[in-house]
PDB file of C-alpha atoms in Angstrom:
ATOM      1  CA  MET A   1      43.354 -20.566  26.764  1.00 46.00           C
ATOM      2  CA  ASP A   2      46.781 -20.170  28.325  1.00 47.00           C
ATOM      3  CA  GLY A   3      47.755 -18.607  31.741  1.00 49.00           C
ATOM      4  CA  LEU A   4      44.920 -19.847  33.574  1.00 54.00           C
ATOM      5  CA  SER A   5      45.061 -18.141  36.918  1.00 58.00           C
ATOM      6  CA  GLY A   6      43.260 -15.638  39.285  1.00 64.00           C
ATOM      7  CA  PRO A   7      39.679 -15.133  40.488  1.00 68.00           C
ATOM      8  CA  LEU A   8      38.296 -14.452  37.292  1.00 67.00           C
ATOM      9  CA  ALA A   9      39.975 -17.485  35.884  1.00 69.00           C
ATOM     10  CA  GLN A  10      38.414 -19.861  38.510  1.00 76.00           C
ATOM     11  CA  GLN A  11      34.886 -18.373  37.947  1.00 82.00           C
ATOM     12  CA  LEU A  12      35.169 -19.163  34.266  1.00 79.00           C
ATOM     13  CA  LEU A  13      36.419 -22.760  35.277  1.00 81.00           C
ATOM     14  CA  ASN A  14      33.567 -23.541  37.587  1.00 83.00           C
ATOM     15  CA  ALA A  15      30.819 -22.254  35.212  1.00 85.00           C
ATOM     16  CA  ALA A  16      32.376 -24.331  32.603  1.00 84.00           C
ATOM     17  CA  LEU A  17      32.170 -27.347  35.061  1.00 86.00           C
ATOM     18  CA  GLN A  18      28.738 -26.787  35.722  1.00 87.00           C
ATOM     19  CA  LYS A  19      27.541 -26.311  32.222  1.00 88.00           C
ATOM     20  CA  LEU A  20      29.114 -29.439  31.511  1.00 89.00           C
ATOM     21  CA  LEU A  21      27.647 -31.146  34.452  1.00 88.00           C
ATOM     22  CA  GLN A  22      23.983 -30.396  33.288  1.00 88.00           C
ATOM     23  CA  PHE A  23      24.762 -32.058  30.108  1.00 87.00           C
ATOM     24  CA  GLY A  24      26.575 -34.907  31.498  1.00 89.00           C
ATOM     25  CA  ARG A  25      23.867 -35.334  33.974  1.00 88.00           C
ATOM     26  CA  ILE A  26      21.007 -35.643  31.373  1.00 88.00           C
ATOM     27  CA  THR A  27      23.292 -37.697  29.019  1.00 88.00           C
ATOM     28  CA  ASN A  28      23.771 -40.270  31.899  1.00 87.00           C
ATOM     29  CA  LEU A  29      20.270 -40.463  33.156  1.00 84.00           C
ATOM     30  CA  ASP A  30      18.859 -44.244  33.629  1.00 80.00           C
ATOM     31  CA  LYS A  31      15.345 -45.265  33.079  1.00 75.00           C
ATOM     32  CA  VAL A  32      14.735 -44.839  36.937  1.00 71.00           C
ATOM     33  CA  GLU A  33      15.925 -41.391  37.005  1.00 73.00           C
ATOM     34  CA  VAL A  34      14.030 -40.409  33.585  1.00 74.00           C
ATOM     35  CA  TYR A  35      10.954 -41.968  35.301  1.00 66.00           C
ATOM     36  CA  PHE A  36      11.246 -39.726  38.158  1.00 66.00           C
ATOM     37  CA  GLY A  37      12.435 -36.691  36.620  1.00 64.00           C
ATOM     38  CA  ASP A  38      12.861 -33.822  38.831  1.00 62.00           C
ATOM     39  CA  ASP A  39      11.456 -35.664  41.924  1.00 62.00           C
ATOM     40  CA  ALA A  40      14.778 -37.721  41.774  1.00 61.00           C
ATOM     41  CA  CYS A  41      17.068 -34.325  41.849  1.00 69.00           C
ATOM     42  CA  THR A  42      18.474 -32.285  44.613  1.00 75.00           C
ATOM     43  CA  PRO A  43      18.419 -28.804  44.627  1.00 72.00           C
ATOM     44  CA  ALA A  44      22.090 -29.368  43.765  1.00 73.00           C
ATOM     45  CA  GLY A  45      21.018 -30.908  40.605  1.00 78.00           C
ATOM     46  CA  VAL A  46      22.291 -34.202  41.430  1.00 81.00           C
ATOM     47  CA  TYR A  47      20.107 -37.272  40.719  1.00 80.00           C
ATOM     48  CA  SER A  48      22.089 -39.943  42.445  1.00 81.00           C
ATOM     49  CA  VAL A  49      25.804 -41.023  42.955  1.00 81.00           C
ATOM     50  CA  ARG A  50      25.648 -43.119  40.293  1.00 81.00           C
ATOM     51  CA  ASN A  51      24.521 -40.545  37.886  1.00 86.00           C
ATOM     52  CA  GLU A  52      26.837 -38.071  38.975  1.00 88.00           C
ATOM     53  CA  ILE A  53      30.163 -40.261  38.779  1.00 87.00           C
ATOM     54  CA  SER A  54      28.684 -41.399  35.282  1.00 87.00           C
ATOM     55  CA  ALA A  55      28.563 -37.637  34.257  1.00 89.00           C
ATOM     56  CA  LEU A  56      32.058 -36.834  35.940  1.00 90.00           C
ATOM     57  CA  THR A  57      33.807 -39.678  33.937  1.00 88.00           C
ATOM     58  CA  TRP A  58      31.930 -38.848  30.764  1.00 88.00           C
ATOM     59  CA  ILE A  59      33.095 -35.222  30.698  1.00 89.00           C
ATOM     60  CA  PHE A  60      36.813 -36.597  31.617  1.00 87.00           C
ATOM     61  CA  SER A  61      36.842 -38.651  28.675  1.00 86.00           C
ATOM     62  CA  LEU A  62      35.903 -36.146  26.364  1.00 85.00           C
ATOM     63  CA  ILE A  63      39.014 -34.092  27.255  1.00 82.00           C
ATOM     64  CA  PRO A  64      41.968 -36.120  26.272  1.00 76.00           C
ATOM     65  CA  ALA A  65      45.114 -36.009  28.471  1.00 72.00           C
ATOM     66  CA  SER A  66      47.266 -35.735  25.240  1.00 66.00           C
ATOM     67  CA  SER A  67      45.608 -32.260  24.251  1.00 63.00           C
ATOM     68  CA  CYS A  68      45.733 -30.683  27.984  1.00 64.00           C
ATOM     69  CA  LYS A  69      48.848 -28.221  28.008  1.00 70.00           C
ATOM     70  CA  PRO A  70      49.686 -26.933  31.635  1.00 69.00           C
ATOM     71  CA  GLN A  71      47.857 -23.683  32.785  1.00 69.00           C
ATOM     72  CA  THR A  72      44.885 -24.280  30.160  1.00 76.00           C
ATOM     73  CA  LEU A  73      41.133 -24.568  30.660  1.00 74.00           C
ATOM     74  CA  GLU A  74      41.265 -28.009  29.481  1.00 79.00           C
ATOM     75  CA  ALA A  75      44.033 -29.104  32.031  1.00 82.00           C
ATOM     76  CA  ALA A  76      42.255 -27.099  34.927  1.00 83.00           C
ATOM     77  CA  LEU A  77      39.043 -29.226  34.129  1.00 84.00           C
ATOM     78  CA  ARG A  78      40.578 -32.483  34.276  1.00 85.00           C
ATOM     79  CA  GLU A  79      42.048 -31.737  37.692  1.00 86.00           C
ATOM     80  CA  ALA A  80      38.692 -30.361  38.835  1.00 87.00           C
ATOM     81  CA  LEU A  81      37.064 -33.227  37.764  1.00 88.00           C
ATOM     82  CA  GLU A  82      39.336 -35.718  39.354  1.00 86.00           C
ATOM     83  CA  VAL A  83      39.015 -34.006  42.566  1.00 87.00           C
ATOM     84  CA  ARG A  84      35.166 -33.934  42.325  1.00 87.00           C
ATOM     85  CA  ILE A  85      34.879 -37.295  41.813  1.00 84.00           C
ATOM     86  CA  GLY A  86      37.045 -38.113  44.761  1.00 81.00           C
ATOM     87  CA  GLU A  87      34.706 -35.659  47.034  1.00 82.00           C
ATOM     88  CA  VAL A  88      31.427 -37.826  45.505  1.00 81.00           C
ATOM     89  CA  VAL A  89      32.937 -41.130  46.124  1.00 71.00           C
ATOM     90  CA  GLY A  90      34.706 -40.086  49.304  1.00 68.00           C
ATOM     91  CA  ALA A  91      31.003 -38.779  50.729  1.00 63.00           C
ATOM     92  CA  GLU A  92      29.673 -42.153  50.015  1.00 57.00           C
ATOM     93  CA  GLU A  93      32.293 -44.448  51.316  1.00 55.00           C
ATOM     94  CA  LYS A  94      31.480 -47.162  53.248  1.00 57.00           C
ATOM     95  CA  GLU A  95      33.692 -50.046  54.685  1.00 57.00           C
ATOM     96  CA  ALA A  96      33.250 -53.449  53.556  1.00 62.00           C
ATOM     97  CA  ARG A  97      34.582 -56.819  54.673  1.00 74.00           C
ATOM     98  CA  VAL A  98      35.254 -59.759  52.496  1.00 77.00           C
ATOM     99  CA  ASP A  99      33.860 -63.135  53.697  1.00 75.00           C
ATOM    100  CA  ASP A 100      36.966 -65.164  53.917  1.00 75.00           C
ATOM    101  CA  SER A 101      34.736 -68.253  54.879  1.00 74.00           C
ATOM    102  CA  TYR A 102      32.862 -68.338  51.459  1.00 77.00           C
ATOM    103  CA  ARG A 103      35.608 -70.415  48.888  1.00 78.00           C
ATOM    104  CA  CYS A 104      35.294 -68.919  45.519  1.00 83.00           C
ATOM    105  CA  GLU A 105      36.602 -71.738  43.746  1.00 88.00           C
ATOM    106  CA  LYS A 106      34.307 -71.716  40.662  1.00 90.00           C
ATOM    107  CA  GLU A 107      34.524 -67.840  40.221  1.00 89.00           C
ATOM    108  CA  SER A 108      38.452 -68.143  40.440  1.00 90.00           C
ATOM    109  CA  ARG A 109      38.533 -70.794  37.965  1.00 93.00           C
ATOM    110  CA  LEU A 110      36.592 -68.423  35.832  1.00 93.00           C
ATOM    111  CA  VAL A 111      38.930 -65.827  36.230  1.00 92.00           C
ATOM    112  CA  GLU A 112      41.682 -68.305  35.537  1.00 93.00           C
ATOM    113  CA  TRP A 113      39.844 -69.104  32.042  1.00 95.00           C
ATOM    114  CA  GLY A 114      39.189 -65.550  31.371  1.00 93.00           C
ATOM    115  CA  GLN A 115      43.005 -65.043  31.571  1.00 94.00           C
ATOM    116  CA  ARG A 116      43.781 -68.110  29.161  1.00 95.00           C
ATOM    117  CA  ASN A 117      41.388 -66.555  26.678  1.00 94.00           C
ATOM    118  CA  GLY A 118      42.667 -62.700  26.527  1.00 94.00           C
ATOM    119  CA  VAL A 119      41.092 -61.285  29.602  1.00 94.00           C
ATOM    120  CA  LYS A 120      43.245 -58.627  31.400  1.00 94.00           C
ATOM    121  CA  THR A 121      42.270 -58.092  34.906  1.00 92.00           C
ATOM    122  CA  LYS A 122      43.130 -56.748  38.009  1.00 91.00           C
ATOM    123  CA  LEU A 123      40.270 -58.190  39.879  1.00 88.00           C
ATOM    124  CA  GLN A 124      39.206 -61.239  41.639  1.00 86.00           C
ATOM    125  CA  ILE A 125      35.852 -62.272  42.647  1.00 87.00           C
ATOM    126  CA  ALA A 126      35.196 -62.235  46.410  1.00 85.00           C
ATOM    127  CA  HIS A 127      32.101 -62.660  48.623  1.00 83.00           C
ATOM    128  CA  ILE A 128      31.383 -59.344  50.482  1.00 80.00           C
ATOM    129  CA  GLU A 129      29.459 -59.344  53.806  1.00 77.00           C
ATOM    130  CA  GLY A 130      26.145 -58.038  53.312  1.00 71.00           C
ATOM    131  CA  TYR A 131      26.237 -57.769  49.485  1.00 71.00           C
ATOM    132  CA  GLY A 132      27.049 -61.249  48.119  1.00 79.00           C
ATOM    133  CA  ARG A 133      29.436 -61.816  45.268  1.00 83.00           C
ATOM    134  CA  GLY A 134      31.377 -59.037  43.718  1.00 83.00           C
ATOM    135  CA  ALA A 135      34.763 -58.151  42.153  1.00 84.00           C
ATOM    136  CA  ILE A 136      37.404 -56.190  44.143  1.00 82.00           C
ATOM    137  CA  ALA A 137      40.544 -54.661  43.222  1.00 84.00           C
ATOM    138  CA  THR A 138      43.842 -56.776  43.520  1.00 86.00           C
ATOM    139  CA  GLU A 139      45.811 -53.593  43.739  1.00 86.00           C
ATOM    140  CA  ASP A 140      45.344 -49.789  44.318  1.00 84.00           C
ATOM    141  CA  LEU A 141      43.901 -48.428  41.124  1.00 80.00           C
ATOM    142  CA  LYS A 142      44.624 -44.885  40.265  1.00 79.00           C
ATOM    143  CA  PHE A 143      41.851 -42.549  38.206  1.00 72.00           C
ATOM    144  CA  GLY A 144      41.805 -43.796  34.678  1.00 76.00           C
ATOM    145  CA  ASP A 145      43.280 -46.989  35.109  1.00 84.00           C
ATOM    146  CA  VAL A 146      41.479 -50.265  33.249  1.00 88.00           C
ATOM    147  CA  ALA A 147      40.484 -52.463  35.880  1.00 89.00           C
ATOM    148  CA  LEU A 148      39.138 -55.352  33.395  1.00 92.00           C
ATOM    149  CA  GLU A 149      39.665 -55.811  29.699  1.00 93.00           C
ATOM    150  CA  ILE A 150      38.005 -58.569  27.762  1.00 93.00           C
ATOM    151  CA  PRO A 151      38.323 -59.498  24.085  1.00 93.00           C
ATOM    152  CA  ILE A 152      35.309 -59.585  21.724  1.00 92.00           C
ATOM    153  CA  SER A 153      36.029 -63.568  21.382  1.00 91.00           C
ATOM    154  CA  SER A 154      35.199 -64.040  25.263  1.00 93.00           C
ATOM    155  CA  ILE A 155      31.889 -62.527  25.035  1.00 94.00           C
ATOM    156  CA  ILE A 156      28.681 -64.530  24.528  1.00 94.00           C
ATOM    157  CA  SER A 157      26.841 -62.400  21.509  1.00 93.00           C
ATOM    158  CA  GLU A 158      24.191 -63.308  19.031  1.00 92.00           C
ATOM    159  CA  GLU A 159      27.186 -64.516  16.621  1.00 92.00           C
ATOM    160  CA  TYR A 160      27.391 -67.752  18.303  1.00 92.00           C
ATOM    161  CA  VAL A 161      23.619 -68.624  17.707  1.00 92.00           C
ATOM    162  CA  TYR A 162      24.333 -67.525  13.884  1.00 92.00           C
ATOM    163  CA  ASN A 163      27.177 -70.050  13.631  1.00 93.00           C
ATOM    164  CA  SER A 164      25.091 -72.883  15.613  1.00 94.00           C
ATOM    165  CA  ASP A 165      22.825 -75.630  14.157  1.00 95.00           C
ATOM    166  CA  MET A 166      19.972 -73.440  15.649  1.00 95.00           C
ATOM    167  CA  GLN A 167      20.081 -70.728  13.208  1.00 94.00           C
ATOM    168  CA  PRO A 168      18.548 -72.508  10.303  1.00 95.00           C
ATOM    169  CA  ILE A 169      15.511 -73.368  12.351  1.00 95.00           C
ATOM    170  CA  LEU A 170      15.002 -69.944  14.205  1.00 94.00           C
ATOM    171  CA  GLU A 171      15.359 -67.566  11.195  1.00 92.00           C
ATOM    172  CA  LYS A 172      12.166 -69.428   9.801  1.00 92.00           C
ATOM    173  CA  ILE A 173      10.352 -68.626  13.030  1.00 92.00           C
ATOM    174  CA  ASP A 174       8.404 -65.079  12.456  1.00 90.00           C
ATOM    175  CA  GLY A 175       8.822 -62.650  15.080  1.00 88.00           C
ATOM    176  CA  MET A 176      11.981 -64.260  16.232  1.00 91.00           C
ATOM    177  CA  THR A 177      14.403 -61.589  17.819  1.00 91.00           C
ATOM    178  CA  SER A 178      17.895 -61.880  18.509  1.00 90.00           C
ATOM    179  CA  GLU A 179      17.400 -61.897  22.185  1.00 91.00           C
ATOM    180  CA  THR A 180      15.111 -64.867  22.335  1.00 93.00           C
ATOM    181  CA  MET A 181      17.762 -66.512  19.878  1.00 94.00           C
ATOM    182  CA  MET A 182      20.384 -65.800  22.663  1.00 94.00           C
ATOM    183  CA  LEU A 183      17.923 -67.177  25.196  1.00 94.00           C
ATOM    184  CA  LEU A 184      17.541 -70.750  23.387  1.00 96.00           C
ATOM    185  CA  TRP A 185      21.097 -70.793  22.726  1.00 96.00           C
ATOM    186  CA  THR A 186      22.083 -70.339  26.654  1.00 96.00           C
ATOM    187  CA  MET A 187      19.455 -72.859  27.834  1.00 95.00           C
ATOM    188  CA  ARG A 188      21.157 -75.547  25.613  1.00 96.00           C
ATOM    189  CA  GLU A 189      24.794 -74.445  26.122  1.00 96.00           C
ATOM    190  CA  LYS A 190      24.420 -74.289  29.957  1.00 95.00           C
ATOM    191  CA  HIS A 191      24.449 -78.015  29.800  1.00 94.00           C
ATOM    192  CA  ASN A 192      27.152 -78.611  27.057  1.00 94.00           C
ATOM    193  CA  LEU A 193      30.214 -80.189  28.805  1.00 94.00           C
ATOM    194  CA  GLU A 194      32.277 -79.131  25.935  1.00 94.00           C
ATOM    195  CA  SER A 195      31.417 -75.613  25.752  1.00 94.00           C
ATOM    196  CA  LYS A 196      33.980 -72.897  25.582  1.00 94.00           C
ATOM    197  CA  PHE A 197      32.035 -70.980  28.213  1.00 96.00           C
ATOM    198  CA  LYS A 198      31.698 -74.156  30.868  1.00 95.00           C
ATOM    199  CA  PRO A 199      33.537 -71.957  33.286  1.00 95.00           C
ATOM    200  CA  TYR A 200      31.189 -69.227  33.116  1.00 95.00           C
ATOM    201  CA  PHE A 201      28.107 -71.261  33.382  1.00 95.00           C
ATOM    202  CA  ASP A 202      29.312 -73.320  36.250  1.00 94.00           C
ATOM    203  CA  SER A 203      29.947 -69.886  37.972  1.00 92.00           C
ATOM    204  CA  LEU A 204      26.169 -68.771  37.586  1.00 91.00           C
ATOM    205  CA  GLN A 205      24.009 -69.315  40.371  1.00 87.00           C
ATOM    206  CA  GLU A 206      21.044 -71.572  40.211  1.00 86.00           C
ATOM    207  CA  SER A 207      18.234 -68.859  40.959  1.00 82.00           C
ATOM    208  CA  PHE A 208      18.148 -65.225  40.957  1.00 79.00           C
ATOM    209  CA  CYS A 209      16.636 -62.660  43.113  1.00 73.00           C
ATOM    210  CA  THR A 210      14.443 -60.803  40.375  1.00 77.00           C
ATOM    211  CA  GLY A 211      10.954 -60.153  40.810  1.00 77.00           C
ATOM    212  CA  LEU A 212      10.225 -62.941  38.212  1.00 78.00           C
ATOM    213  CA  SER A 213      11.122 -65.470  41.044  1.00 77.00           C
ATOM    214  CA  PHE A 214      10.048 -63.642  44.079  1.00 75.00           C
ATOM    215  CA  GLY A 215       8.296 -66.050  46.864  1.00 72.00           C
ATOM    216  CA  VAL A 216       5.008 -65.825  48.665  1.00 68.00           C
ATOM    217  CA  ASP A 217       6.112 -63.557  51.104  1.00 74.00           C
ATOM    218  CA  ALA A 218       7.547 -60.954  48.931  1.00 72.00           C
ATOM    219  CA  ILE A 219       4.497 -61.099  46.731  1.00 74.00           C
ATOM    220  CA  MET A 220       2.360 -60.659  50.004  1.00 77.00           C
ATOM    221  CA  VAL A 221       4.400 -57.555  50.891  1.00 77.00           C
ATOM    222  CA  LEU A 222       3.868 -56.096  47.370  1.00 78.00           C
ATOM    223  CA  ASP A 223       0.075 -56.683  46.972  1.00 79.00           C
ATOM    224  CA  GLY A 224      -1.940 -53.839  45.833  1.00 78.00           C
ATOM    225  CA  THR A 225       1.118 -52.103  44.372  1.00 79.00           C
ATOM    226  CA  LEU A 226       2.068 -51.215  40.534  1.00 80.00           C
ATOM    227  CA  LEU A 227       5.457 -53.081  40.985  1.00 76.00           C
ATOM    228  CA  LEU A 228       3.503 -56.355  41.645  1.00 81.00           C
ATOM    229  CA  ASP A 229       1.229 -55.694  38.851  1.00 83.00           C
ATOM    230  CA  GLU A 230       3.967 -55.063  36.239  1.00 84.00           C
ATOM    231  CA  ILE A 231       6.073 -58.449  37.589  1.00 83.00           C
ATOM    232  CA  MET A 232       2.575 -60.167  37.120  1.00 86.00           C
ATOM    233  CA  GLN A 233       2.260 -58.908  33.611  1.00 88.00           C
ATOM    234  CA  SER A 234       5.904 -59.702  32.788  1.00 87.00           C
ATOM    235  CA  LYS A 235       5.715 -63.033  33.582  1.00 88.00           C
ATOM    236  CA  GLU A 236       2.319 -63.518  31.793  1.00 91.00           C
ATOM    237  CA  VAL A 237       3.996 -62.359  28.917  1.00 92.00           C
ATOM    238  CA  LEU A 238       7.149 -64.508  29.135  1.00 92.00           C
ATOM    239  CA  ARG A 239       4.683 -67.739  29.831  1.00 94.00           C
ATOM    240  CA  GLU A 240       2.740 -66.696  26.548  1.00 94.00           C
ATOM    241  CA  ARG A 241       5.889 -66.419  24.536  1.00 93.00           C
ATOM    242  CA  TYR A 242       7.078 -69.747  25.722  1.00 94.00           C
ATOM    243  CA  ASP A 243       4.141 -71.522  25.085  1.00 95.00           C
ATOM    244  CA  GLU A 244       4.344 -70.158  21.517  1.00 93.00           C
ATOM    245  CA  LEU A 245       7.630 -71.465  21.114  1.00 93.00           C
ATOM    246  CA  ILE A 246       7.654 -74.861  22.464  1.00 92.00           C
ATOM    247  CA  PRO A 247       5.434 -76.424  20.023  1.00 93.00           C
ATOM    248  CA  LEU A 248       7.759 -74.572  16.996  1.00 93.00           C
ATOM    249  CA  LEU A 249      10.751 -76.191  18.658  1.00 93.00           C
ATOM    250  CA  SER A 250       9.382 -79.775  19.457  1.00 91.00           C
ATOM    251  CA  ASN A 251       9.764 -80.812  15.851  1.00 90.00           C
ATOM    252  CA  HIS A 252      13.305 -80.281  16.175  1.00 94.00           C
ATOM    253  CA  LYS A 253      14.155 -82.375  19.433  1.00 94.00           C
ATOM    254  CA  ASN A 254      17.676 -83.150  18.374  1.00 94.00           C
ATOM    255  CA  VAL A 255      18.705 -79.575  18.312  1.00 95.00           C
ATOM    256  CA  PHE A 256      16.248 -78.565  21.129  1.00 96.00           C
ATOM    257  CA  PRO A 257      15.935 -81.302  23.401  1.00 95.00           C
ATOM    258  CA  PRO A 258      12.945 -81.272  25.490  1.00 94.00           C
ATOM    259  CA  GLU A 259      14.539 -81.756  28.829  1.00 95.00           C
ATOM    260  CA  MET A 260      16.735 -78.411  28.548  1.00 95.00           C
ATOM    261  CA  TYR A 261      13.503 -76.356  27.295  1.00 96.00           C
ATOM    262  CA  THR A 262      11.184 -76.477  30.338  1.00 95.00           C
ATOM    263  CA  TRP A 263       9.555 -73.523  31.669  1.00 94.00           C
ATOM    264  CA  GLU A 264      11.924 -73.340  34.811  1.00 93.00           C
ATOM    265  CA  HIS A 265      14.723 -73.529  32.590  1.00 95.00           C
ATOM    266  CA  TYR A 266      13.410 -70.536  30.338  1.00 95.00           C
ATOM    267  CA  LEU A 267      12.590 -68.486  33.262  1.00 93.00           C
ATOM    268  CA  TRP A 268      16.164 -69.001  34.325  1.00 94.00           C
ATOM    269  CA  ALA A 269      17.569 -67.806  31.170  1.00 94.00           C
ATOM    270  CA  CYS A 270      15.277 -64.913  31.266  1.00 93.00           C
ATOM    271  CA  GLU A 271      16.498 -63.904  34.780  1.00 92.00           C
ATOM    272  CA  LEU A 272      20.157 -64.266  33.625  1.00 93.00           C
ATOM    273  CA  TYR A 273      19.662 -62.091  30.822  1.00 92.00           C
ATOM    274  CA  TYR A 274      17.748 -59.584  32.799  1.00 88.00           C
ATOM    275  CA  SER A 275      20.518 -59.261  35.613  1.00 85.00           C
ATOM    276  CA  ASN A 276      23.603 -59.976  33.942  1.00 88.00           C
ATOM    277  CA  SER A 277      23.434 -59.013  30.389  1.00 90.00           C
ATOM    278  CA  MET A 278      25.016 -55.811  29.095  1.00 89.00           C
ATOM    279  CA  GLN A 279      24.628 -53.513  25.742  1.00 88.00           C
ATOM    280  CA  ILE A 280      28.065 -53.542  24.234  1.00 89.00           C
ATOM    281  CA  LYS A 281      28.850 -51.357  21.022  1.00 88.00           C
ATOM    282  CA  PHE A 282      30.734 -53.554  18.565  1.00 88.00           C
ATOM    283  CA  PRO A 283      33.420 -52.269  16.020  1.00 88.00           C
ATOM    284  CA  ASP A 284      30.840 -52.312  13.376  1.00 89.00           C
ATOM    285  CA  GLY A 285      28.789 -49.594  15.362  1.00 88.00           C
ATOM    286  CA  ASN A 286      25.930 -52.301  16.405  1.00 88.00           C
ATOM    287  CA  LEU A 287      24.524 -52.024  19.752  1.00 90.00           C
ATOM    288  CA  LYS A 288      23.998 -55.636  21.202  1.00 90.00           C
ATOM    289  CA  THR A 289      22.931 -57.487  24.090  1.00 90.00           C
ATOM    290  CA  CYS A 290      25.807 -59.703  25.417  1.00 93.00           C
ATOM    291  CA  LEU A 291      26.792 -61.917  28.462  1.00 94.00           C
ATOM    292  CA  ILE A 292      30.288 -61.018  29.558  1.00 93.00           C
ATOM    293  CA  PRO A 293      32.198 -63.506  31.857  1.00 92.00           C
ATOM    294  CA  VAL A 294      33.720 -62.047  34.920  1.00 90.00           C
ATOM    295  CA  ALA A 295      32.104 -58.479  34.153  1.00 89.00           C
ATOM    296  CA  GLY A 296      29.095 -59.850  35.508  1.00 85.00           C
ATOM    297  CA  PHE A 297      30.592 -59.868  38.823  1.00 84.00           C
ATOM    298  CA  LEU A 298      30.878 -56.175  38.653  1.00 80.00           C
ATOM    299  CA  ASN A 299      27.953 -55.246  40.964  1.00 66.00           C
ATOM    300  CA  HIS A 300      27.950 -51.732  40.412  1.00 54.00           C
ATOM    301  CA  SER A 301      28.266 -50.243  43.962  1.00 53.00           C
ATOM    302  CA  VAL A 302      29.893 -46.851  43.473  1.00 46.00           C
ATOM    303  CA  SER A 303      30.344 -46.486  47.242  1.00 45.00           C
ATOM    304  CA  LEU A 304      31.797 -49.735  48.294  1.00 43.00           C
ATOM    305  CA  PHE A 305      35.359 -50.305  49.246  1.00 38.00           C
ATOM    306  CA  SER A 306      37.138 -53.311  50.430  1.00 37.00           C
ATOM    307  CA  PHE A 307      39.699 -53.537  53.029  1.00 29.00           C
TER     308      PHE A 307
END
């Protein structure tokens, strides 16, 4: 549609954007938003800031800049999307401060390792007051800029298990999943001084703040809630799975050293994957759960800006 101008054209643009937003919001719902459904939705149809930005950027990605000629509906839509994203982010903007007293030496070594291994980044790791560790931009980023690019060779995926001495043993265990294989590989690789991913494992914390490691105080606060029931059930399931695995691995102590496969180490690995893993679509079309060095510090605050 050429020659897009006038009140009628603006109405058409607004209607098209609103219809696309409805699809985009539904397409980008996360598990929490799906669970709460309409209860999580505002009268304007917005589920959350995260969902709104995901929906807008999803729509934006469907309209290639190369296909947008001036004064067309496509070009006007891209412009309207950029404005809308700026409005959503601006409404939620908060000022954050970098804690300069926290020396991110291990994290800096991780970024340097990544750059030597093909990672392209415009980010650095910092400690944000009130939020903890996260990634901040080293330069002003424009909408559509690529802030972080990581090659497949620097991603921890199940391929590393398949190429290890664990694979012939694990593939014979009934019910063995790729996720469990990854857990077991990670538990040993963390202690491998010659590991390609040593800078990544060195940068990880010794404990995580997931429900699986809640202390007594947190449990007392949650007493009587469904959340506590879910946490306790999850922990019981993990313990049962661990107790099933260990006897099967004990016959291969040269591959699975007992000191590396304690319940505490198993729980740590579970929490690592719960809090840091991402699902990546590989070139072969398969969706795989992976650990992605450097990207794990993207602490997904859509309303946090550092100065």
